Coordinates of C-alpha atoms and ligand atoms in Angstrom, one line a residue:
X1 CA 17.6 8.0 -14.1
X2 CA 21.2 8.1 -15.0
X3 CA 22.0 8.3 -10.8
X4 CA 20.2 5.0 -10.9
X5 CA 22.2 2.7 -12.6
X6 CA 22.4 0.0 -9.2
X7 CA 17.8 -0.4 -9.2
X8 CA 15.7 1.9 -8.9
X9 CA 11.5 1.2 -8.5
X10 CA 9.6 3.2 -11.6
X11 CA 6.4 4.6 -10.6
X12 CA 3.6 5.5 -13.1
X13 CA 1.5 8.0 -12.1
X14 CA -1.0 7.5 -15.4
X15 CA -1.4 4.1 -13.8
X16 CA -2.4 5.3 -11.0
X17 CA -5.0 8.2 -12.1
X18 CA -6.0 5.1 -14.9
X19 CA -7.1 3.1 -12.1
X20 CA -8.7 5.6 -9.9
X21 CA -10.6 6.5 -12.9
X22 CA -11.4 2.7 -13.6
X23 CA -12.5 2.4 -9.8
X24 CA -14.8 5.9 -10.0
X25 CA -16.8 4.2 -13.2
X26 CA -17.6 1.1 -10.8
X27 CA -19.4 3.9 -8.3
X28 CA -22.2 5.7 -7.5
X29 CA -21.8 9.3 -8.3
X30 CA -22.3 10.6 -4.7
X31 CA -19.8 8.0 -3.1
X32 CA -17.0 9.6 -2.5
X33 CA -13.1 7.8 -2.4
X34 CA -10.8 8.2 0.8
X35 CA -7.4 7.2 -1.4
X36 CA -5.4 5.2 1.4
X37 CA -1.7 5.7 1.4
X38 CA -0.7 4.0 4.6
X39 CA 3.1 2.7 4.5
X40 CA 4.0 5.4 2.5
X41 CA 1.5 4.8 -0.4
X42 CA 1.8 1.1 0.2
X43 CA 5.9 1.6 -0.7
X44 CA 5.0 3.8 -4.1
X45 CA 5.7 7.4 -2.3
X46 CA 2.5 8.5 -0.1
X47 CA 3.0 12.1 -1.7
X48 CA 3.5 11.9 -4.9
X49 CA 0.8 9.6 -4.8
X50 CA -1.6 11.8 -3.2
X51 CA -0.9 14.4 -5.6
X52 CA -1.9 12.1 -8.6
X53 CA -5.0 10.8 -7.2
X54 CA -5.9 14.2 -5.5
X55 CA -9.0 15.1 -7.9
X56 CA -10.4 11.5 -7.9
X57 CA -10.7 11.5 -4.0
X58 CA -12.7 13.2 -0.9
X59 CA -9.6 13.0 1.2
X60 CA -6.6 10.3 2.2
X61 CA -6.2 7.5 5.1
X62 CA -2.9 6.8 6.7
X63 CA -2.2 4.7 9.7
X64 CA -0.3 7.3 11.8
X65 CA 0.1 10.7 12.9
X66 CA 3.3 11.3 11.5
X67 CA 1.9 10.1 8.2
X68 CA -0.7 12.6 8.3
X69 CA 1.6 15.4 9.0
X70 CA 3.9 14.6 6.0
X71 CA 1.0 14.7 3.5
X72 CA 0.0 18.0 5.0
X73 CA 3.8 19.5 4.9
X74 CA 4.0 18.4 1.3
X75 CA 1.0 20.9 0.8
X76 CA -1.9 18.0 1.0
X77 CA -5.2 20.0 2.4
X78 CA -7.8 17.5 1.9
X79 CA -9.3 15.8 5.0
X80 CA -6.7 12.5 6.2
X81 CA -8.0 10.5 8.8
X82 CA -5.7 7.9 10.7
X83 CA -7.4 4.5 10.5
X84 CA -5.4 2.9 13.3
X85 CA -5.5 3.8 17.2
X86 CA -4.1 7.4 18.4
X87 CA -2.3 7.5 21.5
X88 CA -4.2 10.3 23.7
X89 CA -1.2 12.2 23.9
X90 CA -1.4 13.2 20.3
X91 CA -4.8 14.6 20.6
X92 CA -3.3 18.2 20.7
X93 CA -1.5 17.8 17.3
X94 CA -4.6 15.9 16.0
X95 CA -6.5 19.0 16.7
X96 CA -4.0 21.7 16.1
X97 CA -3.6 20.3 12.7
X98 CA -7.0 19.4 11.7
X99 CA -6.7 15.5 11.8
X100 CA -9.2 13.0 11.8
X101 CA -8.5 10.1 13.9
X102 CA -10.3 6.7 14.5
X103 CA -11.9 6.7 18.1
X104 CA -13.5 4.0 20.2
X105 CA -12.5 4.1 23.1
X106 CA -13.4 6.6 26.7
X107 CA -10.4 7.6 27.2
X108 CA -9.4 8.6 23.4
X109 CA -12.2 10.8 23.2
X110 CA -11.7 12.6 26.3
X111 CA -8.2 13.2 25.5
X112 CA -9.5 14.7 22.0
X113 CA -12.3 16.7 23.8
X114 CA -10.2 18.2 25.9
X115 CA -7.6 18.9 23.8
X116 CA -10.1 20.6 21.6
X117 CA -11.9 22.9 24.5
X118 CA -8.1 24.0 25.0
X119 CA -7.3 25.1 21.4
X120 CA -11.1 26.2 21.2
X121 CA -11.8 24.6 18.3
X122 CA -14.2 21.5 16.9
X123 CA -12.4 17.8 16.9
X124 CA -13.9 16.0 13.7
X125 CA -13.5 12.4 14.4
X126 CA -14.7 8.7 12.9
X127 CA -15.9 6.1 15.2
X128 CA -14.8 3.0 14.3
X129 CA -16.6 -0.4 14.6
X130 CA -15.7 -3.8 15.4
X131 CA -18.0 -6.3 12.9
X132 CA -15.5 -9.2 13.3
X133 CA -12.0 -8.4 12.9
X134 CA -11.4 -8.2 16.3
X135 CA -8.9 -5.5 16.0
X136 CA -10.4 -2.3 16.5
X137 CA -13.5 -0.3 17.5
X138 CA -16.2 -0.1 19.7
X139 CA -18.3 -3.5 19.8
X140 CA -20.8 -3.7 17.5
X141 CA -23.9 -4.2 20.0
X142 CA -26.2 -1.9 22.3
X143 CA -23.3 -1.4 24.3
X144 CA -21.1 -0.2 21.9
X145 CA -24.2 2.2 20.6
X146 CA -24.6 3.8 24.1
X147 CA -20.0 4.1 24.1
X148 CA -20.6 5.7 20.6
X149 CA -23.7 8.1 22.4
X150 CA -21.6 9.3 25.1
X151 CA -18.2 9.7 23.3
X152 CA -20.5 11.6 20.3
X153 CA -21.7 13.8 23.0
X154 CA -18.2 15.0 24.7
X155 CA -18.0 19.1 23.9
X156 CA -16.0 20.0 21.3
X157 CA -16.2 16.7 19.4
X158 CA -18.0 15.9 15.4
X159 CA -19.0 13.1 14.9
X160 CA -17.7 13.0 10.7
X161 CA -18.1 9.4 10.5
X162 CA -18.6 5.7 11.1
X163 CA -16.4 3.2 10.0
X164 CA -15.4 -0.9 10.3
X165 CA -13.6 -3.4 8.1
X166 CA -14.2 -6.2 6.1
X167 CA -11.6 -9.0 7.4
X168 CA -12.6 -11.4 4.2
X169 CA -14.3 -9.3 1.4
X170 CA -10.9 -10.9 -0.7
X171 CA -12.6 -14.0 -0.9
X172 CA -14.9 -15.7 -3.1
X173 CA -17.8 -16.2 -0.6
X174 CA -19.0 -13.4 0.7
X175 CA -20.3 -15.1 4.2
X176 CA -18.3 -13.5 6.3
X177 CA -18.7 -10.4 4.4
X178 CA -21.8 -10.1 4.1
X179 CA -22.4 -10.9 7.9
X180 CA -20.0 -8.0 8.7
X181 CA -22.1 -5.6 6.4
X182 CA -25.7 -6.9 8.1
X183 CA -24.1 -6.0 11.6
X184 CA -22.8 -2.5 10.5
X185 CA -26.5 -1.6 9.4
X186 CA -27.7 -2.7 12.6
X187 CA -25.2 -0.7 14.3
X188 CA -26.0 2.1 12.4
X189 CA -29.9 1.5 13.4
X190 CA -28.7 1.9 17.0
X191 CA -27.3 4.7 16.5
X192 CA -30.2 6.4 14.8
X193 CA -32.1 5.1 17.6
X194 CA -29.8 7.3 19.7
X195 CA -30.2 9.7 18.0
X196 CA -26.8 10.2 16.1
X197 CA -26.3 11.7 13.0
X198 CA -23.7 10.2 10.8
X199 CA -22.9 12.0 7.8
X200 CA -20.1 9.4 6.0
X201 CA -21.0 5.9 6.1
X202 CA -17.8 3.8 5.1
X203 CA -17.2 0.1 5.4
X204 CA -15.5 -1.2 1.8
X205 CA -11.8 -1.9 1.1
X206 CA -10.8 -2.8 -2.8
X207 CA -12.4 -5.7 -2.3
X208 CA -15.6 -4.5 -1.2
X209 CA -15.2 -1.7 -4.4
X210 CA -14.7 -4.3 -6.6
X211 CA -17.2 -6.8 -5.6
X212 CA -19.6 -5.8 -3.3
X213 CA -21.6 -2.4 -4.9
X214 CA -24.5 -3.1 -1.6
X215 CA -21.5 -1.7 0.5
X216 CA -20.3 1.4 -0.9
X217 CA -22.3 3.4 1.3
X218 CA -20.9 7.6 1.4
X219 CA -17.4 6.7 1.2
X220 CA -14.9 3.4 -0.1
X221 CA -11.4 3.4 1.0
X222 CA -9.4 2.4 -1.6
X223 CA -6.0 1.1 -1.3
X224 CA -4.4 -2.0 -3.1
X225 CA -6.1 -1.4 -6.2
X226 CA -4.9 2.5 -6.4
X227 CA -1.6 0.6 -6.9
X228 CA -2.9 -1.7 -10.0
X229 CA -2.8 -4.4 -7.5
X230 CA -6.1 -6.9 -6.7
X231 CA -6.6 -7.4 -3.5
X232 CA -6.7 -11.3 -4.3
X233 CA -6.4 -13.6 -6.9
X234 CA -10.3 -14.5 -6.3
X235 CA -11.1 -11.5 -6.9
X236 CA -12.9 -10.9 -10.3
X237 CA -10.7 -8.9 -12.2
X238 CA -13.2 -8.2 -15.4
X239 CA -15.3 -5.2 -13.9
X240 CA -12.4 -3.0 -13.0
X241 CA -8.9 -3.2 -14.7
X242 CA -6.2 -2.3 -12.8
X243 CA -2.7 -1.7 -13.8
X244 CA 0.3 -1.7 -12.0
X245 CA 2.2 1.1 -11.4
X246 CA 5.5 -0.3 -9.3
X247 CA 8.3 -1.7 -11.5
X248 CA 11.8 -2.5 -10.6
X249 CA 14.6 -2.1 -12.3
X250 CA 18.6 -2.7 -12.0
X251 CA 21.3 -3.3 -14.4
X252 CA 23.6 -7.0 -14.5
X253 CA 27.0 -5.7 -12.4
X254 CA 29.1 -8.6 -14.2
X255 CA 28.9 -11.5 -15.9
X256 CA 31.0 -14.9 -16.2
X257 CA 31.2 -18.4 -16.9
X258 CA 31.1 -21.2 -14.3
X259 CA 32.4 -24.7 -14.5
X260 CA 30.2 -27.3 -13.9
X261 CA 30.8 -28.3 -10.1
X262 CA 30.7 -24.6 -9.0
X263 CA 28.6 -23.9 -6.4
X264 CA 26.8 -20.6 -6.6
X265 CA 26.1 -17.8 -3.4
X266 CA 25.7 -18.0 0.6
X267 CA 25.2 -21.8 1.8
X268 CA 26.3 -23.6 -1.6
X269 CA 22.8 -24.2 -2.4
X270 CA 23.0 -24.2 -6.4
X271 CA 25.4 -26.7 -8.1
X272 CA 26.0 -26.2 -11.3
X273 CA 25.2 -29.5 -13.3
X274 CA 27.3 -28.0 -16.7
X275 CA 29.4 -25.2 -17.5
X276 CA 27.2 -22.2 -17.3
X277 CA 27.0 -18.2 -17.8
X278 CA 25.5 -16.1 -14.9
X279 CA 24.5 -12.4 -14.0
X280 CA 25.3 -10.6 -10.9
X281 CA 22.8 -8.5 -10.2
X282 CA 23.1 -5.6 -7.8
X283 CA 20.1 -6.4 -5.8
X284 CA 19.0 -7.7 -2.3
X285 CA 17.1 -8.2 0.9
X286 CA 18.7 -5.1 1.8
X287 CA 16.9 -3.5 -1.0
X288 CA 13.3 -5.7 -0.2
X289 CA 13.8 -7.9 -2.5
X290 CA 12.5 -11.2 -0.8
X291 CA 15.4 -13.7 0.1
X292 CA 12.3 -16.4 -0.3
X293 CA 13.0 -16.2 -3.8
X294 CA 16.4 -17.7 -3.2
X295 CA 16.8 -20.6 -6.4
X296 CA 13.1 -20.3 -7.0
X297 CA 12.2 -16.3 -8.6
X298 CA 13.1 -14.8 -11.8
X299 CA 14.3 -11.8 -13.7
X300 CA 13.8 -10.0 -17.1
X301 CA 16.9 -10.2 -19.0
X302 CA 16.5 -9.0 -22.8
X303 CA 12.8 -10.0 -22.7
X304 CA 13.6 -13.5 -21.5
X305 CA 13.5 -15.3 -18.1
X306 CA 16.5 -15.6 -16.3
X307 CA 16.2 -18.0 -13.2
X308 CA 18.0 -16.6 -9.8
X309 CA 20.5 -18.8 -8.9
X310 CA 21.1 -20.5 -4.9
X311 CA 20.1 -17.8 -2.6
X312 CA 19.4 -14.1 -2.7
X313 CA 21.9 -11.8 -0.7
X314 CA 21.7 -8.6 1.5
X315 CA 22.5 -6.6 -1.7
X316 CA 23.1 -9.0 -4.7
X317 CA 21.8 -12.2 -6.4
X318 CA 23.0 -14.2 -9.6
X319 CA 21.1 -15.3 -12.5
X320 CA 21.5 -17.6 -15.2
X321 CA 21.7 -16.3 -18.9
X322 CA 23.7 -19.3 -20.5
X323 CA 20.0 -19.3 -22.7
X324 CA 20.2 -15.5 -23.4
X325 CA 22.9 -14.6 -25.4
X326 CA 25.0 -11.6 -25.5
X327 CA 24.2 -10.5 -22.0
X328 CA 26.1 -7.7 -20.6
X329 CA 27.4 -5.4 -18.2
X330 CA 24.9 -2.8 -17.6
X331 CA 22.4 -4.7 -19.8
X332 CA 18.7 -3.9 -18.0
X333 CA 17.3 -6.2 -15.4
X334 CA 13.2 -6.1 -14.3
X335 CA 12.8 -7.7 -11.0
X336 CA 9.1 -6.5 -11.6
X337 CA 7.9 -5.4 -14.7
X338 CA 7.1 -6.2 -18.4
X339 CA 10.4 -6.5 -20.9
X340 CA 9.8 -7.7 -24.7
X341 CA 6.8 -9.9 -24.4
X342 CA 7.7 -11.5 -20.8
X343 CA 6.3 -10.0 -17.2
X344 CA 7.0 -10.7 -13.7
X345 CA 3.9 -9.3 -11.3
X346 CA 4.3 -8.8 -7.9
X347 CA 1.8 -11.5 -7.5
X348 CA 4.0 -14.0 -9.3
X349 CA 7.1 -13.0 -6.5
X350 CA 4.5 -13.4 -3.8
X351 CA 3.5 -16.6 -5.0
X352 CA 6.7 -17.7 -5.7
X353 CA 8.4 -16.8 -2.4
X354 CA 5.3 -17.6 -0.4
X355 CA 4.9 -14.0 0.5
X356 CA 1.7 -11.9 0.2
X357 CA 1.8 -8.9 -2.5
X358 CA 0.4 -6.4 -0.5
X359 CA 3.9 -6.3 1.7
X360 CA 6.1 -7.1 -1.1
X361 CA 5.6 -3.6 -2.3
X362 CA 5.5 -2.0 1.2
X363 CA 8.9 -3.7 1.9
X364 CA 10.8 -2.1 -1.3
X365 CA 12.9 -0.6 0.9
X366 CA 14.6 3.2 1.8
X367 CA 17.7 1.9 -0.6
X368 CA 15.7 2.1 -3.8
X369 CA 14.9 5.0 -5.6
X370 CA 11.4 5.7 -6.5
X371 CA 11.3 7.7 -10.0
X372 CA 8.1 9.2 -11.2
X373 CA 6.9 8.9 -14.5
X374 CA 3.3 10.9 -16.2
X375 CA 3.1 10.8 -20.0
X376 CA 6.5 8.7 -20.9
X377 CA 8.4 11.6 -18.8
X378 CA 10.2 11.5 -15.7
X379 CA 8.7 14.5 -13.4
X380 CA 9.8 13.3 -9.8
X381 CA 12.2 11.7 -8.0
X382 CA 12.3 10.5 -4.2
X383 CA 15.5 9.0 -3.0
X384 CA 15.7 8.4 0.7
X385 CA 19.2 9.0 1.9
X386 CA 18.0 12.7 3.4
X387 CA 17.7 11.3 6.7
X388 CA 17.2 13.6 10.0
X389 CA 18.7 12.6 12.7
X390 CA 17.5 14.3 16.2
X391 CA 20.0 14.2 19.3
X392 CA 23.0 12.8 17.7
X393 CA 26.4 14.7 18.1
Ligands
PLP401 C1 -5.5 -0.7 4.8 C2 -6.9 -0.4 5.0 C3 -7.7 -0.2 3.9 C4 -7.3 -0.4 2.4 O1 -7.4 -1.8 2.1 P1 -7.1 -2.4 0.7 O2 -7.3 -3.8 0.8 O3 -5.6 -2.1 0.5 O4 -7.9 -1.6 -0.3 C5 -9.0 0.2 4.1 N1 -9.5 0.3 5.4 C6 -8.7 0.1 6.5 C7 -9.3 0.3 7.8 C8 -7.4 -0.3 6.3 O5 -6.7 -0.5 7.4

């Protein structure tokens, strides 16, 4: 960590295995767990990630192809299906290296059939389902039934699954929710009707793990809460306890007194009303630290809160420590995280800024660090300055 003295994001892997294993005791034995590490594990490190969760789960979702291919290069040979759309075009690579995407669409599935009667091998493939978010999937009616039919029946295509999404599961009535979940079982009548087979039945997010058991079905896709994170704050949080497992961490850069009348960062939004003693800090928006915290968030500063001061910069922010005494250079700063009895959540900074927790910690960005911690030890690193660039001279 000593290469991270500017911030660096802490990652604990018991955390994570902690709440898999608090999420598997909320299950039925036979439902499996697709562990979703979309946005490179939701900004935690999609492989290392993987790796700790690997025995808890049947097999990974990610949103894109080249998200699938860098869990399998970093040796990841469980089953990853892509939850978004596939262009056609990737069909070949889908097959060629055994990837499972989302289909619902004609033209998707010839692509893949075809693509598959060329390598001479089987295309596994989920059909997704549109219940109500509108985004995508094949419509959840008769037509969509006789779509699913035919695509199910292109050579050289399985069939592995069938698939929507809750769009309000988060909330406290279940409605909408429950709605979604009636018209999934009447799709999957159709299909039965037609004949189909569907081996993995899958409809619940963390939200429908946590709080809706009548929708577990063969599979849940859990992704928020892998991270210690609830999906919202009406979620009930008694069943299954989650930790966190992103902190962030920096060190104050300098420190010095201001005169009352001095105005403080970009804008001149802060006055200061007295004679005060501030922090720089060496973080940003550069870094993904949200600017909406400008004069409203808060750091950890010897266990105590030290209020951010007039507005957040591309790669620094001041805070005020005239209450914390002794402050220092290279004394430690949590942006996220417990110190002494005090903790900032990334809740609390999503609330604060008015941003949403679930991209707070997708947006810590490629400038931080991400160190990996199991057992009080550090046993990876992932910095990401080893850029490729292609066709550059
Ligand atoms: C992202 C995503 C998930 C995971 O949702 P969480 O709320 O993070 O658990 C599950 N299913 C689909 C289709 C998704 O896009």
């Amino acid at each position: 960590m000593e290469r991270y003295t500017r911030v660096y994001a802490r990652i604990d892997l018991d955390a994570a295995e902690w709440n898999m294993k608090e999420m598997r005791a909320c299950l039925a034995e036979e439902t499996r767990i697709l562990g979703v590490v979309k946005t490179d594990g939701y900004g935690h490190g999609a492989v290392p990630i993987a790796k700790a969760i690997d025995p808890y789960v049947a097999g990974y979702a990610v949103a894109t192809v080249e998200e699938a291919r860098n869990l399998q290069r970093h040796g990841i040979t469980k089953p990853v299906l892509i939850l978004g759309a596939v262009h056609p075009s990737c069909s070949r690579e889908l097959v060629q290296y055994g990837i499972c995407p989302s289909v619902f669409t004609l033209p998707q599935a010839e692509a893949l059939s075809g693509a598959a009667l060329e390598l001479g091998k089987t295309a596994e493939f989920h059909l997704a389902v549109d219940t109500g978010m509108s985004r995508i999937g094949v419509s959840c009616g008769p037509a969509g039934a006789d779509l699913a039919a035919r695509i199910a029946g292109l050579p050289g295509l399985r069939l592995e699954g069938v698939f929507t999404h809750f769009a309000q599961a988060d909330e406290a009535d279940k409605t909408s929710a429950r709605r979604q979940l009636g018209r999934y079982q009447e799709f999957l009548g159709m299909l039965k009707e037609r004949g189909i087979e569907v081996p993995i039945r899958h409809i619940s997010n963390s939200a429908g793990i946590l709080e809706l058991p009548e929708a577990h079905f063969d599979m849940v896709r859990a992704g928020i809460s892998i991270y210690g994170l609830y999906p919202s704050d009406e979620v009930a949080r008694d069943r299954v306890q989650l930790r966190p497992v992103m902190s962030l961490h920096s060190a104050v850069t300098y420190v010095k007194e201001i005169p009352e009348g001095a105005k403080v960062s970009y804008g001149g939004t802060f006055t200061a009303k007295h004679p005060m003693r501030i922090a720089t800090v060496p973080v940003g928006y550069g870094d993904g630290y949200p600017r909406n915290l400008s004069g409203k968030g808060c750091v950890l500063i010897h266990g105590k809160r030290a209020p951010i001061l007039g507005r957040v910069c591309m790669d620094q922010f001041m805070a005020d420590v005239t209450e914390i005494p002794d402050v220092r250079e290279d004394d430690p700063v949590t942006l996220i995280g417990a110190d002494g009895g005090e903790r900032i959540s990334v809740e609390e900074l999503a609330e604060t800024g008015g941003g949403f927790h679930y991209e707070i910690v997708c947006d810590i960005g490629k400038r931080v660090p991400r160190v990996y911690v199991r057992g009080g030890e550090i046993v990876g690193k992932k910095d990401y300055f080893d850029d490729m660039y292609e066709d550059f001279v």
